[in-house]
Short mmCIF file of C-alpha atoms in Angstrom, two decimals:
data_model
loop_
_atom_site.label_atom_id
_atom_site.label_comp_id
_atom_site.label_asym_id
_atom_site.label_seq_id
_atom_site.Cartn_x
_atom_site.Cartn_y
_atom_site.Cartn_z
CA MET A 15 -4.01 35.97 9.52
CA GLU A 16 -0.09 36.67 9.18
CA ASN A 17 0.43 37.27 5.75
CA LYS A 18 -1.99 36.78 2.79
CA ASP A 19 0.57 35.08 0.73
CA ASN A 20 1.15 32.57 3.63
CA PRO A 21 -1.38 32.66 5.83
CA ILE A 22 -1.84 30.47 9.00
CA ILE A 23 -4.36 27.56 8.52
CA GLY A 24 -4.23 25.80 11.74
CA TYR A 25 -2.29 23.88 14.27
CA SER A 26 -0.86 20.22 14.20
CA ALA A 27 0.81 18.34 17.04
CA PHE A 28 4.10 16.65 16.45
CA ILE A 29 5.13 13.66 18.48
CA PHE A 30 8.66 13.77 19.63
CA PHE A 31 8.87 9.78 20.30
CA GLU A 32 7.75 8.88 16.84
CA GLU A 33 8.96 11.76 15.02
CA CYS A 34 5.62 12.30 13.24
CA TYR A 35 2.33 14.39 13.00
CA GLU A 36 -0.97 13.42 14.55
CA TYR A 37 -3.09 11.73 12.02
CA ASN A 38 -6.69 11.07 11.44
CA GLU A 39 -6.48 7.78 9.44
CA ASN A 40 -4.43 8.90 6.45
CA ALA A 41 -4.92 12.64 6.73
CA CYS A 42 -2.94 15.01 8.87
CA TYR A 43 -4.61 16.46 11.41
CA ILE A 44 -5.09 20.37 11.22
CA ALA A 45 -6.84 22.06 14.27
CA ASP A 46 -8.51 25.41 14.61
CA SER A 47 -6.63 26.50 17.52
CA PRO A 48 -3.92 25.29 20.08
CA GLU A 49 -6.59 24.99 22.54
CA SER A 50 -9.03 22.70 20.19
CA LEU A 51 -5.95 20.77 19.49
CA ASN A 52 -5.04 20.42 23.17
CA GLU A 53 -8.39 19.12 23.65
CA LEU A 54 -8.10 16.65 20.97
CA LEU A 55 -4.89 15.26 22.30
CA GLU A 56 -6.51 14.39 25.93
CA GLY A 57 -7.85 11.39 24.37
CA VAL A 58 -4.68 10.08 22.77
CA ASP A 59 -2.21 7.58 24.03
CA PHE A 60 0.82 10.08 24.71
CA ASN A 61 1.32 12.58 27.40
CA ILE A 62 0.55 16.23 26.46
CA LYS A 63 4.35 16.71 27.10
CA ASP A 64 5.13 14.36 24.46
CA TYR A 65 3.97 16.70 21.69
CA ARG A 66 5.10 20.03 20.26
CA ILE A 67 2.26 22.08 18.77
CA ASP A 68 3.13 23.59 15.43
CA THR A 69 1.48 26.76 13.62
CA ILE A 70 0.72 25.54 10.09
CA LYS A 71 0.93 27.94 7.42
CA LEU A 72 -0.12 27.32 3.88
CA ASN A 73 3.38 26.78 2.35
CA ASP A 74 3.79 24.30 5.05
CA ILE A 75 0.62 22.22 3.70
CA LEU A 76 1.88 22.94 -0.02
CA ASP A 77 5.21 21.38 1.29
CA ASP A 78 3.19 18.54 2.31
CA TYR A 79 4.74 18.99 6.04
CA GLY A 80 3.20 15.43 7.51
CA CYS A 81 3.86 13.41 4.62
CA SER A 82 0.15 13.08 4.05
CA PHE A 83 0.21 13.21 0.24
CA GLY A 84 -2.02 16.30 0.06
CA GLU A 85 -4.72 14.71 2.47
CA PHE A 86 -5.42 16.88 5.63
CA ALA A 87 -8.00 16.38 8.29
CA MET A 88 -9.18 20.04 8.83
CA GLU A 89 -11.39 21.38 11.69
CA PRO A 90 -14.01 23.81 10.69
CA GLU A 91 -12.23 26.85 11.35
CA ALA A 92 -8.85 26.07 9.68
CA LEU A 93 -10.88 24.68 6.69
CA LYS A 94 -12.54 28.25 6.69
CA ARG A 95 -8.95 29.65 6.50
CA PHE A 96 -7.99 27.15 3.75
CA LYS A 97 -10.65 27.94 1.62
CA HIS A 98 -9.83 31.68 1.53
CA VAL A 99 -6.65 30.83 -0.67
CA GLU A 100 -6.91 31.01 -4.18
CA GLY A 101 -5.55 28.82 -6.97
CA LEU A 102 -5.74 25.65 -5.51
CA THR A 103 -7.45 22.56 -6.67
CA TYR A 104 -9.00 20.40 -4.03
CA THR A 105 -11.91 18.07 -2.78
CA VAL A 106 -13.82 18.42 0.73
CA GLU A 107 -15.69 15.63 2.42
CA PRO A 108 -16.88 15.46 5.92
CA TYR A 109 -15.38 12.95 7.94
CA ASP A 110 -18.31 11.55 9.08
CA ASN A 111 -22.19 12.38 9.74
CA PRO A 112 -22.52 14.85 12.43
CA PHE A 113 -24.96 14.50 15.05
CA ASN A 114 -28.06 15.99 14.99
CA TYR A 115 -27.49 17.37 11.38
CA GLY A 116 -25.29 19.85 12.79
CA GLU A 117 -22.05 20.86 11.41
CA PRO A 118 -19.33 18.18 10.91
CA ASP A 119 -16.64 18.40 13.43
CA LEU A 120 -14.02 17.41 11.23
CA PHE A 121 -13.45 17.78 7.06
CA VAL A 122 -10.88 15.47 5.05
CA VAL A 123 -9.29 17.59 2.35
CA ASN A 124 -7.49 16.38 -0.64
CA ILE A 125 -5.16 18.73 -2.31
CA ASP A 126 -3.91 18.62 -6.09
CA MET A 127 -0.30 18.76 -4.85
CA LYS A 128 1.13 19.56 -8.75
CA ASN A 129 2.76 23.30 -8.88
CA ASP A 130 3.71 24.87 -11.93
CA SER A 131 7.31 23.31 -12.11
CA GLU A 132 5.53 19.74 -11.74
CA VAL A 133 3.18 20.24 -14.67
CA ASP A 134 3.03 17.08 -16.80
CA LYS A 135 5.05 17.39 -20.00
CA GLU A 136 2.59 17.68 -23.19
CA TYR A 137 3.28 14.45 -25.22
CA THR A 138 2.02 14.14 -28.86
CA ILE A 139 0.39 10.72 -29.94
CA PRO A 140 3.58 9.71 -31.80
CA GLU A 141 5.50 10.22 -28.69
CA ILE A 142 3.08 8.36 -26.56
CA LEU A 143 3.13 5.23 -28.84
CA GLU A 144 6.78 5.36 -29.29
CA SER A 145 7.18 5.15 -25.45
CA PHE A 146 5.19 2.33 -25.15
CA ARG A 147 6.83 0.44 -27.63
CA ILE A 148 9.86 -1.09 -26.13
CA VAL A 149 10.51 -2.42 -22.72
CA ASP A 150 13.01 -0.13 -20.71
CA GLY A 151 11.89 -1.10 -17.20
CA VAL A 152 10.05 2.24 -16.87
CA TYR A 153 6.36 2.19 -16.17
CA LYS A 154 4.96 5.35 -18.48
CA ARG A 155 2.53 6.71 -16.19
CA GLU A 156 2.76 10.17 -17.68
CA GLN A 157 2.34 8.85 -21.35
CA ILE A 158 -0.72 6.86 -20.20
CA ASP A 159 -2.43 9.85 -18.49
CA ALA A 160 -1.71 11.82 -21.81
CA ALA A 161 -3.15 8.77 -23.61
CA VAL A 162 -6.30 9.03 -21.49
CA ASN A 163 -6.28 12.63 -22.36
CA PHE A 164 -6.30 11.75 -26.23
CA LYS A 165 -8.71 8.98 -25.87
CA GLU A 166 -10.83 9.57 -29.13
CA GLU A 167 -7.60 10.10 -31.03
CA ILE A 168 -5.44 7.47 -29.84
CA THR A 169 -7.83 4.50 -29.97
CA PRO A 170 -7.44 3.90 -33.50
CA HIS A 171 -3.88 3.57 -33.31
CA LEU A 172 -3.80 1.00 -30.23
CA ILE A 173 -6.38 -0.99 -32.23
CA LYS A 174 -3.95 -0.68 -35.14
CA ILE A 175 -1.05 -2.05 -32.84
CA LEU A 176 -3.37 -5.09 -31.95
CA GLU A 177 -4.12 -5.67 -35.43
CA THR A 178 -0.25 -5.73 -36.24
CA VAL A 179 0.20 -8.04 -33.65
CA LEU A 180 -2.48 -10.45 -35.30
CA ALA A 181 -0.98 -10.48 -38.41
CA ASP A 182 2.31 -11.53 -37.21
CA PRO A 183 2.08 -12.99 -33.88
CA GLU A 184 5.17 -14.91 -33.96
CA LYS A 185 7.18 -11.82 -34.05
CA TYR A 186 5.94 -10.53 -30.63
CA ALA A 187 5.68 -14.01 -28.95
CA SER A 188 9.65 -14.09 -29.78
CA ASP A 189 10.52 -10.77 -28.96
CA GLU A 190 10.29 -10.07 -25.48
CA ASN A 191 11.49 -6.25 -26.06
CA LEU A 192 8.16 -5.57 -27.69
CA ASN A 193 5.63 -4.18 -25.20
CA ASP A 194 3.16 -1.91 -27.08
CA ASN A 195 0.59 -4.69 -27.19
CA MET A 196 0.55 -4.67 -23.37
CA TYR A 197 -0.26 -0.83 -23.26
CA ALA A 198 -2.85 -1.20 -26.34
CA VAL A 199 -4.93 -3.94 -25.00
CA MET A 200 -5.01 -2.60 -21.45
CA LEU A 201 -5.67 0.98 -22.41
CA LEU A 202 -8.76 -0.50 -24.50
CA GLY A 203 -10.12 -2.16 -21.87
CA HIS A 204 -9.80 0.95 -19.67
CA PHE A 205 -11.41 2.79 -22.04
CA LYS A 206 -14.25 0.07 -22.76
CA GLU A 207 -13.72 0.60 -26.56
CA ARG A 208 -16.23 -1.69 -28.25
CA ALA A 209 -14.27 -1.51 -31.74
CA SER A 210 -11.48 -3.32 -30.19
CA HIS A 211 -13.51 -6.27 -29.21
CA LYS A 212 -13.22 -8.15 -32.01
CA VAL A 213 -9.23 -8.04 -32.53
CA ILE A 214 -8.95 -8.75 -28.87
CA VAL A 215 -10.81 -12.07 -29.15
CA ASP A 216 -9.10 -13.01 -32.28
CA LEU A 217 -5.67 -12.47 -30.37
CA PHE A 218 -6.64 -14.52 -27.42
CA SER A 219 -7.94 -17.50 -29.64
CA LEU A 220 -4.63 -17.83 -31.38
CA PRO A 221 -3.72 -21.49 -31.25
CA ASP A 222 -1.41 -23.43 -28.65
CA ASP A 223 0.20 -20.94 -26.07
CA LEU A 224 0.65 -18.11 -28.17
CA ALA A 225 -1.61 -15.67 -26.50
CA ASP A 226 0.46 -16.47 -23.25
CA LYS A 227 3.72 -15.88 -24.80
CA ILE A 228 2.53 -12.59 -26.41
CA PHE A 229 0.40 -11.19 -23.40
CA GLY A 230 1.70 -13.16 -20.27
CA ASP A 231 -0.14 -13.01 -17.19
CA ILE A 232 -2.90 -10.59 -18.77
CA THR A 233 -4.31 -13.95 -20.27
CA THR A 234 -5.80 -14.65 -16.79
CA SER A 235 -5.45 -11.46 -14.61
CA ASN A 236 -7.05 -8.87 -16.77
CA LEU A 237 -8.42 -10.54 -19.85
CA PRO A 238 -11.91 -11.38 -18.19
CA VAL A 239 -12.43 -7.69 -17.48
CA ILE A 240 -10.94 -6.58 -20.91
CA LEU A 241 -13.44 -8.89 -22.66
CA LEU A 242 -16.33 -7.72 -20.67
CA ASN A 243 -15.50 -3.76 -21.21
CA THR A 244 -15.02 -4.24 -24.51
CA CYS A 245 -18.08 -6.22 -25.67
CA GLY A 246 -20.47 -3.38 -25.27
CA GLY A 247 -23.16 -5.90 -24.01
CA SER A 248 -22.87 -8.65 -26.90
CA ILE A 249 -21.58 -11.83 -25.61
CA GLU A 250 -21.55 -13.75 -28.68
CA LEU A 251 -17.53 -13.26 -29.49
CA ILE A 252 -16.98 -14.48 -25.75
CA LYS A 253 -18.70 -17.52 -26.45
CA SER A 254 -16.97 -18.20 -29.56
CA LEU A 255 -13.63 -17.83 -27.79
CA ILE A 256 -15.00 -20.37 -24.88
CA LEU A 257 -15.91 -22.74 -27.45
CA ASN A 258 -12.75 -22.51 -29.63
CA LYS A 259 -10.48 -25.74 -28.93
CA GLU A 260 -7.61 -24.53 -30.96
CA ALA A 261 -7.37 -21.49 -28.17
CA ASP A 262 -5.39 -21.75 -24.87
CA ASP A 263 -7.65 -23.13 -21.95
CA PHE A 264 -6.58 -20.35 -19.81
CA CYS A 265 -7.84 -17.64 -22.39
CA ARG A 266 -11.07 -19.81 -22.80
CA ILE A 267 -11.58 -19.89 -18.80
CA SER A 268 -10.95 -16.08 -18.81
CA ALA A 269 -13.69 -16.25 -21.66
CA CYS A 270 -16.10 -17.90 -18.92
CA GLU A 271 -14.97 -15.57 -16.08
CA ALA A 272 -16.12 -12.76 -18.64
CA LEU A 273 -19.77 -14.26 -19.35
CA ALA A 274 -20.09 -14.80 -15.53
CA TYR A 275 -19.18 -11.03 -15.32
CA ALA A 276 -21.92 -10.27 -18.16
CA VAL A 277 -24.49 -11.65 -15.85
CA VAL A 278 -23.38 -9.34 -13.05
CA GLU A 279 -23.76 -6.24 -15.71
CA GLY A 280 -27.12 -7.67 -16.78
CA TYR A 281 -25.79 -8.32 -20.36
CA VAL A 282 -27.47 -11.67 -20.18
CA SER A 283 -29.45 -13.87 -17.70
CA ARG A 284 -27.84 -16.05 -15.08
CA GLU A 285 -29.91 -18.80 -16.10
CA ASP A 286 -28.91 -18.41 -19.65
CA VAL A 287 -25.05 -18.74 -18.65
CA VAL A 288 -25.38 -21.48 -16.21
CA THR A 289 -27.24 -23.57 -18.82
CA PHE A 290 -24.58 -22.69 -21.56
CA PHE A 291 -21.87 -23.83 -19.05
CA GLY A 292 -23.86 -26.91 -18.37
CA THR A 293 -23.23 -28.29 -22.04
CA LEU A 294 -19.39 -27.95 -21.48
CA PHE A 295 -19.11 -30.88 -19.24
CA ILE A 296 -19.22 -33.51 -21.99
CA GLY A 297 -15.78 -34.53 -22.03
CA LYS A 298 -14.65 -33.61 -25.55
CA GLU A 299 -14.12 -29.69 -25.19
CA THR A 300 -10.43 -30.16 -24.81
CA ASP A 301 -7.67 -32.72 -24.25
CA VAL A 302 -8.07 -35.30 -21.69
CA ILE A 303 -5.54 -33.83 -19.48
CA SER A 304 -6.83 -30.61 -18.64
CA ASP A 305 -7.87 -28.36 -15.84
CA PHE A 306 -10.54 -26.69 -18.10
CA TRP A 307 -13.62 -28.36 -16.54
CA GLY A 308 -12.26 -27.93 -12.93
CA LEU A 309 -11.58 -24.18 -13.60
CA MET A 310 -14.97 -23.59 -14.89
CA ALA A 311 -16.48 -25.42 -12.28
CA ILE A 312 -15.49 -22.91 -9.96
CA ILE A 313 -16.87 -19.83 -12.04
CA VAL A 314 -20.25 -22.28 -12.15
CA CYS A 315 -20.27 -22.51 -8.55
CA ASN A 316 -20.01 -18.67 -8.16
CA LEU A 317 -22.89 -18.39 -10.45
CA TYR A 318 -25.26 -20.57 -8.16
CA PRO A 319 -25.54 -23.96 -10.02
CA GLU A 320 -29.12 -25.01 -9.19
CA GLU A 321 -29.95 -25.69 -12.89
CA ILE A 322 -26.99 -28.01 -13.45
CA ILE A 323 -26.36 -29.63 -10.40
CA GLU A 324 -27.05 -33.03 -11.73
CA ILE A 325 -24.38 -32.21 -14.58
CA ILE A 326 -21.98 -31.15 -12.11
CA LYS A 327 -22.41 -34.55 -10.05
CA GLN A 328 -21.71 -36.36 -13.44
CA ALA A 329 -18.66 -34.56 -14.07
CA TYR A 330 -17.30 -35.45 -10.64
CA TYR A 331 -18.26 -39.00 -11.37
CA ASP A 332 -16.56 -38.92 -14.72
CA GLU A 333 -13.57 -37.42 -13.14
CA LEU A 334 -13.72 -34.36 -15.41
CA ILE A 335 -13.73 -32.10 -12.30
CA MET A 336 -11.02 -33.21 -9.96
CA PRO A 337 -11.71 -32.60 -6.05
CA GLY A 338 -8.41 -31.04 -5.33
CA MET A 339 -9.44 -28.02 -7.54
CA ILE A 340 -12.95 -27.46 -6.22
CA PRO A 341 -14.50 -30.08 -3.60
CA TYR A 342 -18.22 -30.97 -4.32
CA SER A 343 -18.98 -29.72 -0.80
CA GLU A 344 -18.50 -26.12 -2.33
CA PHE A 345 -21.27 -26.69 -4.42
CA GLU A 346 -23.36 -27.57 -1.51
CA ASP A 347 -22.61 -24.41 0.49
CA ALA A 348 -23.45 -22.43 -2.90
CA LEU A 349 -26.85 -23.84 -2.74
CA LYS A 350 -27.31 -23.13 0.73
CA LEU A 351 -25.77 -19.57 0.45
CA GLY A 352 -28.32 -18.50 -2.12
CA LYS A 353 -28.41 -17.26 -5.43
CA ASN A 354 -28.42 -13.68 -4.44
CA LYS A 355 -25.58 -14.01 -2.03
CA CYS A 356 -23.56 -15.78 -4.74
CA LEU A 357 -24.26 -12.98 -7.27
CA GLU A 358 -23.58 -10.41 -4.58
CA ARG A 359 -19.85 -12.11 -3.97
CA LEU A 360 -19.39 -12.04 -7.81
CA LYS A 361 -20.16 -8.33 -8.03
CA ILE A 362 -17.68 -7.74 -5.38
CA ASP A 363 -15.20 -9.83 -7.32
CA LEU A 364 -15.68 -7.82 -10.59
CA GLU A 365 -15.62 -4.55 -8.59
CA GLN A 366 -12.06 -5.65 -7.17
CA ARG A 367 -10.75 -6.58 -10.76
CA SER A 368 -12.01 -3.32 -12.12
CA LEU A 369 -9.56 -1.56 -14.84
CA ASP A 370 -11.05 1.85 -13.71
CA ASP A 371 -7.86 2.58 -12.25
CA ILE A 372 -5.09 1.73 -14.79
CA HIS A 373 -2.14 2.70 -12.83
CA GLY A 374 -3.24 0.18 -10.26
CA SER A 375 -3.66 -2.67 -12.81
CA MET A 376 -0.45 -2.02 -14.37
CA SER A 377 2.34 0.01 -12.48
CA TRP A 378 2.95 -3.05 -9.92
CA TRP A 379 3.99 -5.47 -13.03
CA ALA A 380 7.41 -6.97 -12.36
CA CYS A 381 8.83 -5.61 -15.82
CA PHE A 382 8.57 -2.25 -14.22
CA ASN A 383 10.59 -0.77 -11.60
CA GLU A 384 8.01 1.75 -10.04
CA GLU A 385 6.50 0.32 -6.80
CA SER A 386 2.74 0.93 -6.78
CA ASN A 387 -0.11 0.67 -4.12
CA PHE A 388 -1.67 -2.08 -5.84
CA PHE A 389 -2.52 -5.58 -4.28
CA SER A 390 -4.01 -8.25 -5.72
CA SER A 391 -7.41 -8.97 -4.78
CA SER A 392 -7.87 -12.03 -2.01
CA THR A 393 -11.04 -12.62 -4.21
CA ASP A 394 -9.15 -12.64 -7.43
CA LEU A 395 -9.74 -15.84 -9.11
CA LYS A 396 -6.47 -16.09 -10.63
CA ASP A 397 -4.92 -16.07 -7.34
CA ASP A 398 -7.43 -18.56 -6.00
CA PHE A 399 -7.01 -21.39 -8.72
CA TYR A 400 -4.58 -20.28 -11.48
CA PRO A 401 -1.03 -21.65 -11.40
CA SER A 402 1.51 -18.93 -10.87
CA ASP A 403 3.70 -18.58 -13.95
CA ASN A 404 6.02 -15.69 -13.31
CA GLU A 405 7.12 -13.63 -10.33
CA GLN A 406 5.12 -10.76 -10.44
CA THR A 407 4.16 -9.66 -7.15
CA SER A 408 2.86 -6.43 -5.72
CA SER A 409 5.01 -4.26 -3.87
CA LYS A 410 4.12 -1.31 -1.43
CA SER A 411 3.84 2.17 -2.95
CA GLN A 412 6.10 4.79 -2.35
CA LYS A 413 3.13 6.29 -0.49
CA ASN A 414 3.16 3.46 2.01
CA LYS A 415 6.85 3.09 2.08
CA LYS A 416 7.15 6.66 2.96
CA LYS A 417 4.57 6.56 5.52
CA ALA A 418 6.21 3.80 7.11
CA LYS A 419 9.65 5.39 7.26
CA LYS A 420 8.01 8.20 8.78
CA LYS A 421 6.33 5.87 11.41
CA LYS A 422 2.94 7.87 10.93
CA ARG A 423 0.03 6.73 13.25
CA LYS A 424 -3.05 6.05 11.92
CA GLN A 425 -5.86 7.33 14.28
CA THR A 426 -9.13 5.95 14.63
CA MET A 427 -12.23 8.06 14.66
CA ALA A 428 -12.91 6.96 18.20
CA SER A 429 -9.57 8.27 19.59
CA LYS A 430 -9.45 11.33 17.06
CA LYS A 431 -12.59 13.02 17.66
CA LYS A 432 -12.89 16.09 19.47
CA ASN A 433 -15.56 16.24 22.21
CA ARG A 434 -17.85 19.30 21.20
CA ARG A 435 -20.55 20.34 23.47
#
């Protein structure tokens, strides 16, 4: 080791042609020695002369020399040297399972890259709430992190925001600058706060299109999971929203999705939910011209519709369900697929729409300038059958953008694993 304050950790290969370092998938590769790095390079696409071998010291890693955002693939000896460094926060995982239960050949290290000059500002609860209040085109990432840290203390304030909206919904519907309701409902959904469930249901039960004017695409994209997360296992208020003919049809459909997800979570049996949905194809549930039945039919199909298939057939005959939204053949396919497979797909859909990553769920919105690595799920029901009513589109994250600019190559395990004897 050269210097205890800036020790040598390992060695990386710089590709002249692509002006970037060798990667193992998303992680910049750090070898034990120049010899082991040369051994690795024998299995890649470029000639060994196309590389420069760089000695990597601790400060290089802290400066994120390969633009891998704190993720590094270290060989065993390089990892041991790195572990001698004190004062860093990081996680370590084997890249894959070793043969014969021996030592792994490679470890993925994720480092918290914040330094003392980058420590987040400490926000008070009033400052957090004030930052949420007005739209200014900036996603309040740091304030959301602070709100999460103050979860217990800030929750009553977030519920109070929604109660204020409910007391005067026209104010929020008419003033596009007000935005704290959006942060509040998303954070409460993220917190899985049961105390907020009733006011959330009441808000999305508002008549006509008030809920849409107040919450925009949340009514379709996030509401199902918000309702599920805040219900605490009790589905009665969700059912009340579904049955509320005064509420916006899209809010009611989101409540239907929440009820389907409740099956996945074990809050209610699949049979009970399917039977309940079967009572909603009479033709009097909403206006004559409505997509309500077609959208609900898609949800029923995803639940495995065996018990009410005759009701579904009648709904097609009565022209409640339009084949253009979901052809009857999809019900036949679901029955062939089987109950377990249908529920497995529904579980995957719920996982992909989770609010566990609050930043991924919000930062990509069109009202914010920040780019994010959030991409809507291909199985998101909104993408599948809700009409698009704004221009919110996901964009590449700063991370992906930076990676593209640096033209970094992602390596596969087959081409990047060294051959050890």
